[in-house]
Amino acid sequence: MQPQTSAQKVHRFRCPGCGADLQFSPEGGCLTCPYCGRQERIAPAEASVEERSYEHYLRQLPDRLSTLAEGALEVGCQTCGATVTFTPPLVAGECDFCGSPLVAQPRSADPVVAPEGVLPFRITRDSAAEAVRDWIASRWFAPNALKKFAAHDGLGGVYLPFWTYDAYAASRYTGERGEHYYTSETYTERDAGGREVTKTRQVRHTRWHPASGQVERWFDDLLVPATKSLAPERLAALEPWDLGELTAYEPAYLSGYKAQRYQVALDEGFELAKRAAAPVIESDVRRDIGGDEQRVSHISTNYTGVTFKHLLLPVYAGAYRFRERVFQVVVNGRTGEVQGERPYSFWKIFLFVLCLVALLLLVALVLGRR
């Protein structure tokens, strides 16, 4: 279907039945009217999800920027610095990453490297909220603030930006190969009767030899978060992402959702990808050196054939404040995996310990009367 455009050239998807704004629904993957329930299928994109030349884009970056959708608005959080994009009639509301009200006046979205692909939401907001409630129920001593957060639907759907990089890595190395050998050694010790006894044992030694060479590897889809609003370890815990289900970017998937603007530039992301590749390369080097042990002195890697994709991946995110601290909860919008941080309620722990002590005293009193 083709989007209808208002006089202000705002990219909106109108319901043919009642004229309301259609929103993307994870159930069925269609644009759905929240009022009359009419569904409109999203036409498959003519383009495919392709890799883009990294060097080519760096040279021509200013000429290859665009907005996520026609008429998209953008607002920045004055508390945590996150910038999100949305299309009317969706409003900015609260920041999904720190819970602060987005009080700044929305403005036309700045151009960015256009997304190459998107993973549409698969689970609904209600399902995500239910997953969070289950997660909270499994956390002992959670303060009431966390439970209120889940009860008031504190989750918002937002597409997070990611980069993926493909590259051919050729690495030259120097180091040492260690080979074990054993010698016999005699020693004395006292037995149970206090007598000295002479015994023999094998002692391991390592003989080191210089080693050098080259290893090569093709890296495919090194995934790098382009957001700084969530901790990298929390995003890593949301994996795996079913990147095989990527679809070519289509603004219709953003209808009713926000999308965060990337905070990690294309070249900065590639440096992070290199860091992720480094331990894999070192493992290849150690395997190539062989022997029983390895010492790696130096590795020099040259990357060629580098390509990239800008992806949008779906999460439900929310934040709440407790004792002047911000705590985040995120849900994988495809699998329902929940990751978050939570404070501990001092009074709940205190009362639990108090009850435990009282129970132990009662047990001791009962046993003492027998």
mmCIF file of C-alpha atoms in Angstrom:
data_model
loop_
_atom_site.group_PDB
_atom_site.id
_atom_site.type_symbol
_atom_site.label_atom_id
_atom_site.label_comp_id
_atom_site.label_asym_id
_atom_site.label_seq_id
_atom_site.Cartn_x
_atom_site.Cartn_y
_atom_site.Cartn_z
ATOM 1 C CA MET A 1 0.000 0.000 0.000
ATOM 2 C CA GLN A 2 1.096 3.584 -0.571
ATOM 3 C CA PRO A 3 1.184 6.039 2.342
ATOM 4 C CA GLN A 4 -1.080 9.034 2.180
ATOM 5 C CA THR A 5 0.586 12.384 2.728
ATOM 6 C CA SER A 6 -0.943 15.397 4.420
ATOM 7 C CA ALA A 7 -0.500 18.973 3.304
ATOM 8 C CA GLN A 8 2.391 19.268 5.744
ATOM 9 C CA LYS A 9 4.073 16.314 4.000
ATOM 10 C CA VAL A 10 3.988 14.198 7.144
ATOM 11 C CA HIS A 11 4.481 10.520 6.421
ATOM 12 C CA ARG A 12 1.307 8.932 7.817
ATOM 13 C CA PHE A 13 -0.606 5.787 7.015
ATOM 14 C CA ARG A 14 -4.366 6.365 6.880
ATOM 15 C CA CYS A 15 -7.050 3.751 7.457
ATOM 16 C CA PRO A 16 -9.156 3.411 4.263
ATOM 17 C CA GLY A 17 -12.143 2.576 6.457
ATOM 18 C CA CYS A 18 -12.310 5.360 9.060
ATOM 19 C CA GLY A 19 -9.405 7.667 8.217
ATOM 20 C CA ALA A 20 -7.547 7.101 11.501
ATOM 21 C CA ASP A 21 -3.800 6.544 11.606
ATOM 22 C CA LEU A 22 -2.720 2.957 11.068
ATOM 23 C CA GLN A 23 -0.059 1.513 13.362
ATOM 24 C CA PHE A 24 2.241 -1.434 12.854
ATOM 25 C CA SER A 25 1.000 -4.502 14.732
ATOM 26 C CA PRO A 26 3.428 -7.312 15.655
ATOM 27 C CA GLU A 27 0.493 -9.723 15.447
ATOM 28 C CA GLY A 28 0.342 -10.546 11.782
ATOM 29 C CA GLY A 29 2.952 -7.949 10.807
ATOM 30 C CA CYS A 30 0.334 -5.619 9.290
ATOM 31 C CA LEU A 31 -0.635 -1.986 9.637
ATOM 32 C CA THR A 32 -3.689 -2.046 11.912
ATOM 33 C CA CYS A 33 -6.299 0.559 12.756
ATOM 34 C CA PRO A 34 -6.613 0.923 16.557
ATOM 35 C CA TYR A 35 -10.257 2.025 16.158
ATOM 36 C CA CYS A 36 -11.984 -0.113 13.548
ATOM 37 C CA GLY A 37 -9.463 -2.971 13.476
ATOM 38 C CA ARG A 38 -8.907 -2.852 9.735
ATOM 39 C CA GLN A 39 -5.595 -4.355 8.625
ATOM 40 C CA GLU A 40 -3.491 -3.395 5.636
ATOM 41 C CA ARG A 41 -0.663 -5.590 4.428
ATOM 42 C CA ILE A 42 2.762 -3.963 4.095
ATOM 43 C CA ALA A 43 3.889 -4.475 0.530
ATOM 44 C CA PRO A 44 7.250 -6.266 0.294
ATOM 45 C CA ALA A 45 10.060 -3.815 -0.339
ATOM 46 C CA GLU A 46 11.488 -3.883 -3.830
ATOM 47 C CA ALA A 47 14.996 -3.509 -2.443
ATOM 48 C CA SER A 48 16.855 -6.249 -0.581
ATOM 49 C CA VAL A 49 19.035 -5.959 2.496
ATOM 50 C CA GLU A 50 22.446 -5.352 0.967
ATOM 51 C CA GLU A 51 25.915 -4.706 2.302
ATOM 52 C CA ARG A 52 27.284 -1.219 1.633
ATOM 53 C CA SER A 53 30.895 -0.370 0.928
ATOM 54 C CA TYR A 54 32.448 1.079 4.074
ATOM 55 C CA GLU A 55 35.142 3.114 2.311
ATOM 56 C CA HIS A 56 32.711 4.377 -0.319
ATOM 57 C CA TYR A 57 30.270 5.622 2.318
ATOM 58 C CA LEU A 58 32.986 7.336 4.328
ATOM 59 C CA ARG A 59 34.046 9.276 1.230
ATOM 60 C CA GLN A 60 30.506 10.231 0.199
ATOM 61 C CA LEU A 61 28.784 10.306 3.599
ATOM 62 C CA PRO A 62 27.259 13.837 3.396
ATOM 63 C CA ASP A 63 25.635 12.930 0.075
ATOM 64 C CA ARG A 64 24.144 9.651 1.343
ATOM 65 C CA LEU A 65 22.122 10.896 4.321
ATOM 66 C CA SER A 66 18.339 10.946 4.599
ATOM 67 C CA THR A 67 15.574 10.941 7.207
ATOM 68 C CA LEU A 68 13.967 7.765 8.520
ATOM 69 C CA ALA A 69 10.575 8.801 7.176
ATOM 70 C CA GLU A 70 9.064 11.766 5.403
ATOM 71 C CA GLY A 71 7.959 14.323 7.999
ATOM 72 C CA ALA A 72 9.625 12.465 10.876
ATOM 73 C CA LEU A 73 10.093 14.472 14.063
ATOM 74 C CA GLU A 74 12.997 14.266 16.456
ATOM 75 C CA VAL A 75 13.391 15.172 20.100
ATOM 76 C CA GLY A 76 16.359 14.908 22.439
ATOM 77 C CA CYS A 77 16.249 14.015 26.116
ATOM 78 C CA GLN A 78 17.795 16.797 28.172
ATOM 79 C CA THR A 79 18.544 14.357 30.996
ATOM 80 C CA CYS A 80 20.375 11.429 29.355
ATOM 81 C CA GLY A 81 21.082 12.834 25.880
ATOM 82 C CA ALA A 82 19.219 10.176 23.881
ATOM 83 C CA THR A 83 17.607 11.334 20.635
ATOM 84 C CA VAL A 84 14.534 9.563 19.300
ATOM 85 C CA THR A 85 12.643 9.888 16.051
ATOM 86 C CA PHE A 86 8.918 9.353 15.666
ATOM 87 C CA THR A 87 6.167 10.068 13.176
ATOM 88 C CA PRO A 88 2.842 11.743 14.035
ATOM 89 C CA PRO A 89 0.364 11.110 15.506
ATOM 90 C CA LEU A 90 2.759 9.435 17.972
ATOM 91 C CA VAL A 91 3.988 11.922 20.566
ATOM 92 C CA ALA A 92 7.338 12.064 22.321
ATOM 93 C CA GLY A 93 6.052 11.318 25.848
ATOM 94 C CA GLU A 94 8.718 10.125 28.262
ATOM 95 C CA CYS A 95 12.273 9.049 27.557
ATOM 96 C CA ASP A 96 12.365 5.267 27.299
ATOM 97 C CA PHE A 97 15.933 5.191 28.601
ATOM 98 C CA CYS A 98 15.812 7.335 31.741
ATOM 99 C CA GLY A 99 12.106 7.935 32.377
ATOM 100 C CA SER A 100 12.361 11.734 32.176
ATOM 101 C CA PRO A 101 9.644 13.748 30.406
ATOM 102 C CA LEU A 102 10.680 14.789 26.895
ATOM 103 C CA VAL A 103 9.941 18.470 27.336
ATOM 104 C CA ALA A 104 11.940 19.813 24.397
ATOM 105 C CA GLN A 105 9.985 20.967 21.352
ATOM 106 C CA PRO A 106 10.158 18.279 18.623
ATOM 107 C CA ARG A 107 11.781 19.395 15.389
ATOM 108 C CA SER A 108 12.265 17.966 11.933
ATOM 109 C CA ALA A 109 14.573 14.977 12.100
ATOM 110 C CA ASP A 110 18.161 15.478 10.991
ATOM 111 C CA PRO A 111 19.354 13.242 8.160
ATOM 112 C CA VAL A 112 21.226 10.053 9.051
ATOM 113 C CA VAL A 113 22.751 7.087 7.237
ATOM 114 C CA ALA A 114 19.539 5.442 6.108
ATOM 115 C CA PRO A 115 18.770 2.012 7.615
ATOM 116 C CA GLU A 116 19.409 -0.855 5.273
ATOM 117 C CA GLY A 117 17.256 -3.323 7.167
ATOM 118 C CA VAL A 118 14.803 -3.660 10.027
ATOM 119 C CA LEU A 119 13.619 -6.471 12.275
ATOM 120 C CA PRO A 120 9.935 -5.708 12.868
ATOM 121 C CA PHE A 121 8.456 -6.194 16.321
ATOM 122 C CA ARG A 122 7.146 -9.723 16.761
ATOM 123 C CA ILE A 123 5.706 -9.591 20.295
ATOM 124 C CA THR A 124 3.128 -7.073 21.463
ATOM 125 C CA ARG A 125 3.500 -4.497 24.194
ATOM 126 C CA ASP A 126 1.090 -6.470 26.388
ATOM 127 C CA SER A 127 3.226 -9.596 25.982
ATOM 128 C CA ALA A 128 6.357 -7.605 26.825
ATOM 129 C CA ALA A 129 4.706 -6.172 29.948
ATOM 130 C CA GLU A 130 3.664 -9.672 31.004
ATOM 131 C CA ALA A 131 7.255 -10.878 30.537
ATOM 132 C CA VAL A 132 8.455 -8.012 32.752
ATOM 133 C CA ARG A 133 5.909 -8.891 35.435
ATOM 134 C CA ASP A 134 7.147 -12.484 35.399
ATOM 135 C CA TRP A 135 10.725 -11.213 35.623
ATOM 136 C CA ILE A 136 9.840 -9.022 38.620
ATOM 137 C CA ALA A 137 8.053 -11.919 40.335
ATOM 138 C CA SER A 138 11.275 -13.936 40.176
ATOM 139 C CA ARG A 139 13.221 -11.142 41.890
ATOM 140 C CA TRP A 140 13.144 -11.305 45.649
ATOM 141 C CA PHE A 141 13.184 -8.117 47.680
ATOM 142 C CA ALA A 142 12.161 -5.957 44.718
ATOM 143 C CA PRO A 143 10.913 -2.552 45.935
ATOM 144 C CA ASN A 144 7.347 -1.510 45.277
ATOM 145 C CA ALA A 145 8.627 1.135 42.836
ATOM 146 C CA LEU A 146 9.599 -1.640 40.432
ATOM 147 C CA LYS A 147 6.218 -3.321 40.708
ATOM 148 C CA LYS A 148 4.427 -0.014 40.102
ATOM 149 C CA PHE A 149 6.567 0.480 37.016
ATOM 150 C CA ALA A 150 5.290 -2.782 35.539
ATOM 151 C CA ALA A 151 1.702 -2.113 36.627
ATOM 152 C CA HIS A 152 1.552 1.248 34.839
ATOM 153 C CA ASP A 153 2.730 0.006 31.441
ATOM 154 C CA GLY A 154 6.068 1.776 31.672
ATOM 155 C CA LEU A 155 7.417 0.152 28.512
ATOM 156 C CA GLY A 156 7.678 1.888 25.154
ATOM 157 C CA GLY A 157 8.471 0.295 21.810
ATOM 158 C CA VAL A 158 11.626 1.683 20.233
ATOM 159 C CA TYR A 159 13.887 0.562 17.411
ATOM 160 C CA LEU A 160 17.537 0.661 18.438
ATOM 161 C CA PRO A 161 20.284 1.397 15.894
ATOM 162 C CA PHE A 162 22.990 -1.171 15.180
ATOM 163 C CA TRP A 163 25.832 -1.481 12.702
ATOM 164 C CA THR A 164 26.987 -4.772 11.234
ATOM 165 C CA TYR A 165 30.347 -5.134 9.527
ATOM 166 C CA ASP A 166 31.755 -7.746 7.177
ATOM 167 C CA ALA A 167 35.515 -7.793 6.626
ATOM 168 C CA TYR A 168 38.401 -9.952 5.489
ATOM 169 C CA ALA A 169 41.128 -9.915 8.152
ATOM 170 C CA ALA A 170 44.740 -10.873 7.393
ATOM 171 C CA SER A 171 46.874 -10.901 10.539
ATOM 172 C CA ARG A 172 50.643 -11.261 10.847
ATOM 173 C CA TYR A 173 51.978 -12.297 14.234
ATOM 174 C CA THR A 174 55.113 -13.027 16.230
ATOM 175 C CA GLY A 175 55.295 -15.072 19.392
ATOM 176 C CA GLU A 176 56.624 -18.281 20.911
ATOM 177 C CA ARG A 177 55.542 -21.904 20.936
ATOM 178 C CA GLY A 178 55.957 -23.748 24.216
ATOM 179 C CA GLU A 179 56.480 -27.522 24.308
ATOM 180 C CA HIS A 180 56.291 -29.440 27.556
ATOM 181 C CA TYR A 181 58.846 -31.993 28.700
ATOM 182 C CA TYR A 182 59.273 -33.787 32.021
ATOM 183 C CA THR A 183 62.160 -34.705 34.311
ATOM 184 C CA SER A 184 62.270 -36.966 37.360
ATOM 185 C CA GLU A 185 62.913 -35.406 40.738
ATOM 186 C CA THR A 186 63.474 -37.076 44.088
ATOM 187 C CA TYR A 187 62.306 -35.589 47.351
ATOM 188 C CA THR A 188 61.787 -36.651 50.964
ATOM 189 C CA GLU A 189 58.807 -36.358 53.255
ATOM 190 C CA ARG A 190 57.687 -37.871 56.531
ATOM 191 C CA ASP A 191 55.139 -40.641 56.552
ATOM 192 C CA ALA A 192 52.358 -41.187 59.128
ATOM 193 C CA GLY A 193 54.904 -42.781 61.521
ATOM 194 C CA GLY A 194 57.244 -39.794 61.393
ATOM 195 C CA ARG A 195 59.897 -41.556 59.303
ATOM 196 C CA GLU A 196 61.596 -39.847 56.363
ATOM 197 C CA VAL A 197 60.673 -41.438 53.031
ATOM 198 C CA THR A 198 62.312 -40.746 49.655
ATOM 199 C CA LYS A 199 59.943 -40.426 46.710
ATOM 200 C CA THR A 200 60.123 -39.567 43.010
ATOM 201 C CA ARG A 201 57.886 -37.241 41.035
ATOM 202 C CA GLN A 202 57.638 -35.899 37.468
ATOM 203 C CA VAL A 203 58.269 -32.169 37.053
ATOM 204 C CA ARG A 204 56.968 -30.372 34.000
ATOM 205 C CA HIS A 205 59.133 -27.856 32.115
ATOM 206 C CA THR A 206 58.461 -25.799 29.003
ATOM 207 C CA ARG A 207 60.865 -25.349 26.106
ATOM 208 C CA TRP A 208 60.128 -22.204 24.089
ATOM 209 C CA HIS A 209 60.673 -21.726 20.336
ATOM 210 C CA PRO A 210 60.174 -18.544 18.273
ATOM 211 C CA ALA A 211 57.065 -18.529 16.062
ATOM 212 C CA SER A 212 55.681 -16.204 13.412
ATOM 213 C CA GLY A 213 53.204 -16.420 10.598
ATOM 214 C CA GLN A 214 49.890 -15.189 9.202
ATOM 215 C CA VAL A 215 46.262 -16.132 9.813
ATOM 216 C CA GLU A 216 43.246 -15.087 7.779
ATOM 217 C CA ARG A 217 39.553 -15.015 8.542
ATOM 218 C CA TRP A 218 36.343 -13.672 7.013
ATOM 219 C CA PHE A 219 34.112 -11.930 9.553
ATOM 220 C CA ASP A 220 30.406 -11.868 8.746
ATOM 221 C CA ASP A 221 27.920 -9.564 10.476
ATOM 222 C CA LEU A 222 29.960 -8.295 13.409
ATOM 223 C CA LEU A 223 27.089 -6.695 15.331
ATOM 224 C CA VAL A 224 27.851 -3.375 17.058
ATOM 225 C CA PRO A 225 25.242 -1.389 19.037
ATOM 226 C CA ALA A 226 25.062 2.202 17.805
ATOM 227 C CA THR A 227 23.363 3.373 21.007
ATOM 228 C CA LYS A 228 24.995 4.583 24.201
ATOM 229 C CA SER A 229 21.703 4.745 26.123
ATOM 230 C CA LEU A 230 21.897 1.104 27.217
ATOM 231 C CA ALA A 231 24.881 -0.750 28.655
ATOM 232 C CA PRO A 232 26.648 -2.981 26.071
ATOM 233 C CA GLU A 233 26.445 -5.997 28.376
ATOM 234 C CA ARG A 234 22.671 -5.552 28.701
ATOM 235 C CA LEU A 235 22.282 -5.394 24.921
ATOM 236 C CA ALA A 236 24.517 -8.439 24.510
ATOM 237 C CA ALA A 237 22.303 -10.321 26.979
ATOM 238 C CA LEU A 238 19.293 -9.688 24.688
ATOM 239 C CA GLU A 239 20.886 -11.766 21.946
ATOM 240 C CA PRO A 240 20.497 -13.730 19.818
ATOM 241 C CA TRP A 241 18.805 -11.645 17.141
ATOM 242 C CA ASP A 242 17.316 -13.547 14.235
ATOM 243 C CA LEU A 243 19.120 -11.468 11.612
ATOM 244 C CA GLY A 244 18.120 -14.009 8.992
ATOM 245 C CA GLU A 245 14.613 -12.511 9.223
ATOM 246 C CA LEU A 246 15.744 -8.974 8.354
ATOM 247 C CA THR A 247 13.575 -7.132 5.891
ATOM 248 C CA ALA A 248 14.485 -4.130 3.772
ATOM 249 C CA TYR A 249 13.759 -0.904 5.616
ATOM 250 C CA GLU A 250 10.233 0.419 5.189
ATOM 251 C CA PRO A 251 8.901 3.427 7.191
ATOM 252 C CA ALA A 252 5.610 1.587 7.779
ATOM 253 C CA TYR A 253 7.304 -0.570 10.419
ATOM 254 C CA LEU A 254 7.932 2.578 12.499
ATOM 255 C CA SER A 255 4.280 3.604 12.560
ATOM 256 C CA GLY A 256 3.313 3.722 16.249
ATOM 257 C CA TYR A 257 6.908 3.245 17.430
ATOM 258 C CA LYS A 258 9.968 5.381 18.049
ATOM 259 C CA ALA A 259 13.430 4.919 16.603
ATOM 260 C CA GLN A 260 16.583 6.052 18.302
ATOM 261 C CA ARG A 261 19.118 8.037 16.340
ATOM 262 C CA TYR A 262 22.519 6.353 16.320
ATOM 263 C CA GLN A 263 25.010 7.749 18.833
ATOM 264 C CA VAL A 264 27.973 5.762 17.504
ATOM 265 C CA ALA A 265 29.262 6.985 14.144
ATOM 266 C CA LEU A 266 30.003 4.602 11.285
ATOM 267 C CA ASP A 267 33.802 4.773 11.678
ATOM 268 C CA GLU A 268 33.586 4.622 15.483
ATOM 269 C CA GLY A 269 31.460 1.509 15.156
ATOM 270 C CA PHE A 270 34.083 -0.165 12.979
ATOM 271 C CA GLU A 271 36.707 0.406 15.673
ATOM 272 C CA LEU A 272 34.381 -1.368 18.139
ATOM 273 C CA ALA A 273 33.951 -4.183 15.626
ATOM 274 C CA LYS A 274 37.742 -4.561 15.492
ATOM 275 C CA ARG A 275 37.794 -4.919 19.281
ATOM 276 C CA ALA A 276 35.176 -7.661 19.048
ATOM 277 C CA ALA A 277 37.234 -9.408 16.369
ATOM 278 C CA ALA A 278 40.525 -9.197 18.310
ATOM 279 C CA PRO A 279 39.998 -12.181 20.674
ATOM 280 C CA VAL A 280 38.853 -14.338 17.734
ATOM 281 C CA ILE A 281 41.991 -13.429 15.821
ATOM 282 C CA GLU A 282 44.173 -14.138 18.863
ATOM 283 C CA SER A 283 42.543 -17.555 19.195
ATOM 284 C CA ASP A 284 43.374 -18.235 15.536
ATOM 285 C CA VAL A 285 46.962 -17.146 16.158
ATOM 286 C CA ARG A 286 47.371 -19.445 19.163
ATOM 287 C CA ARG A 287 45.950 -22.340 17.173
ATOM 288 C CA ASP A 288 48.385 -21.582 14.344
ATOM 289 C CA ILE A 289 51.367 -21.399 16.719
ATOM 290 C CA GLY A 290 50.441 -24.783 18.153
ATOM 291 C CA GLY A 291 52.429 -26.573 20.820
ATOM 292 C CA ASP A 292 51.353 -26.973 24.422
ATOM 293 C CA GLU A 293 51.471 -23.274 25.305
ATOM 294 C CA GLN A 294 51.682 -20.043 23.339
ATOM 295 C CA ARG A 295 53.051 -16.587 23.926
ATOM 296 C CA VAL A 296 51.759 -13.918 21.566
ATOM 297 C CA SER A 297 54.061 -10.900 21.294
ATOM 298 C CA HIS A 298 52.475 -8.914 18.475
ATOM 299 C CA ILE A 299 49.547 -9.082 16.050
ATOM 300 C CA SER A 300 49.100 -6.703 13.122
ATOM 301 C CA THR A 301 45.797 -6.996 11.249
ATOM 302 C CA ASN A 302 44.856 -5.535 7.887
ATOM 303 C CA TYR A 303 41.125 -5.365 7.064
ATOM 304 C CA THR A 304 39.972 -5.345 3.441
ATOM 305 C CA GLY A 305 36.654 -5.683 1.647
ATOM 306 C CA VAL A 306 34.849 -3.957 4.524
ATOM 307 C CA THR A 307 31.083 -3.594 4.138
ATOM 308 C CA PHE A 308 28.398 -2.517 6.573
ATOM 309 C CA LYS A 309 24.675 -2.332 7.227
ATOM 310 C CA HIS A 310 22.689 0.084 9.377
ATOM 311 C CA LEU A 311 19.958 -1.921 11.120
ATOM 312 C CA LEU A 312 17.045 -1.130 13.403
ATOM 313 C CA LEU A 313 16.298 -3.818 15.991
ATOM 314 C CA PRO A 314 13.167 -3.810 18.188
ATOM 315 C CA VAL A 315 13.073 -3.486 21.975
ATOM 316 C CA TYR A 316 10.555 -2.453 24.572
ATOM 317 C CA ALA A 317 12.376 -0.187 26.991
ATOM 318 C CA GLY A 318 11.471 1.628 30.160
ATOM 319 C CA ALA A 319 13.123 3.313 33.110
ATOM 320 C CA TYR A 320 12.111 4.261 36.629
ATOM 321 C CA ARG A 321 13.741 6.229 39.414
ATOM 322 C CA PHE A 322 14.407 4.921 42.891
ATOM 323 C CA ARG A 323 16.357 6.845 45.527
ATOM 324 C CA GLU A 324 17.789 9.285 42.964
ATOM 325 C CA ARG A 325 19.007 6.489 40.692
ATOM 326 C CA VAL A 326 17.700 5.423 37.289
ATOM 327 C CA PHE A 327 17.049 1.731 36.640
ATOM 328 C CA GLN A 328 16.398 0.370 33.150
ATOM 329 C CA VAL A 329 14.421 -2.620 31.903
ATOM 330 C CA VAL A 330 14.529 -3.794 28.277
ATOM 331 C CA VAL A 331 12.737 -6.574 26.413
ATOM 332 C CA ASN A 332 13.783 -8.122 23.123
ATOM 333 C CA GLY A 333 10.920 -7.248 20.771
ATOM 334 C CA ARG A 334 11.339 -10.532 18.925
ATOM 335 C CA THR A 335 11.880 -13.129 21.640
ATOM 336 C CA GLY A 336 10.547 -11.552 24.848
ATOM 337 C CA GLU A 337 13.913 -11.904 26.620
ATOM 338 C CA VAL A 338 13.973 -9.508 29.602
ATOM 339 C CA GLN A 339 17.084 -7.796 30.892
ATOM 340 C CA GLY A 340 17.220 -5.118 33.530
ATOM 341 C CA GLU A 341 18.558 -3.824 36.767
ATOM 342 C CA ARG A 342 16.705 -3.395 39.979
ATOM 343 C CA PRO A 343 17.411 -2.026 43.441
ATOM 344 C CA TYR A 344 16.960 -4.002 46.642
ATOM 345 C CA SER A 345 14.431 -2.897 49.234
ATOM 346 C CA PHE A 346 16.257 -2.392 52.538
ATOM 347 C CA TRP A 347 13.066 -2.785 54.566
ATOM 348 C CA LYS A 348 12.054 -6.010 52.826
ATOM 349 C CA ILE A 349 15.480 -7.501 53.461
ATOM 350 C CA PHE A 350 15.413 -6.232 57.067
ATOM 351 C CA LEU A 351 11.995 -7.769 57.711
ATOM 352 C CA PHE A 352 13.062 -11.045 56.084
ATOM 353 C CA VAL A 353 16.173 -11.260 58.273
ATOM 354 C CA LEU A 354 14.076 -10.336 61.322
ATOM 355 C CA CYS A 355 11.578 -13.119 60.556
ATOM 356 C CA LEU A 356 14.406 -15.580 59.938
ATOM 357 C CA VAL A 357 16.025 -14.754 63.285
ATOM 358 C CA ALA A 358 12.653 -15.062 65.036
ATOM 359 C CA LEU A 359 12.094 -18.453 63.396
ATOM 360 C CA LEU A 360 15.518 -19.702 64.473
ATOM 361 C CA LEU A 361 14.903 -18.537 68.036
ATOM 362 C CA LEU A 362 11.543 -20.296 68.059
ATOM 363 C CA VAL A 363 13.122 -23.526 66.787
ATOM 364 C CA ALA A 364 15.882 -23.271 69.412
ATOM 365 C CA LEU A 365 13.276 -22.672 72.133
ATOM 366 C CA VAL A 366 11.223 -25.703 71.084
ATOM 367 C CA LEU A 367 14.241 -27.953 70.920
ATOM 368 C CA GLY A 368 15.491 -26.659 74.262
ATOM 369 C CA ARG A 369 12.285 -27.813 75.998
ATOM 370 C CA ARG A 370 12.621 -31.387 74.821
#
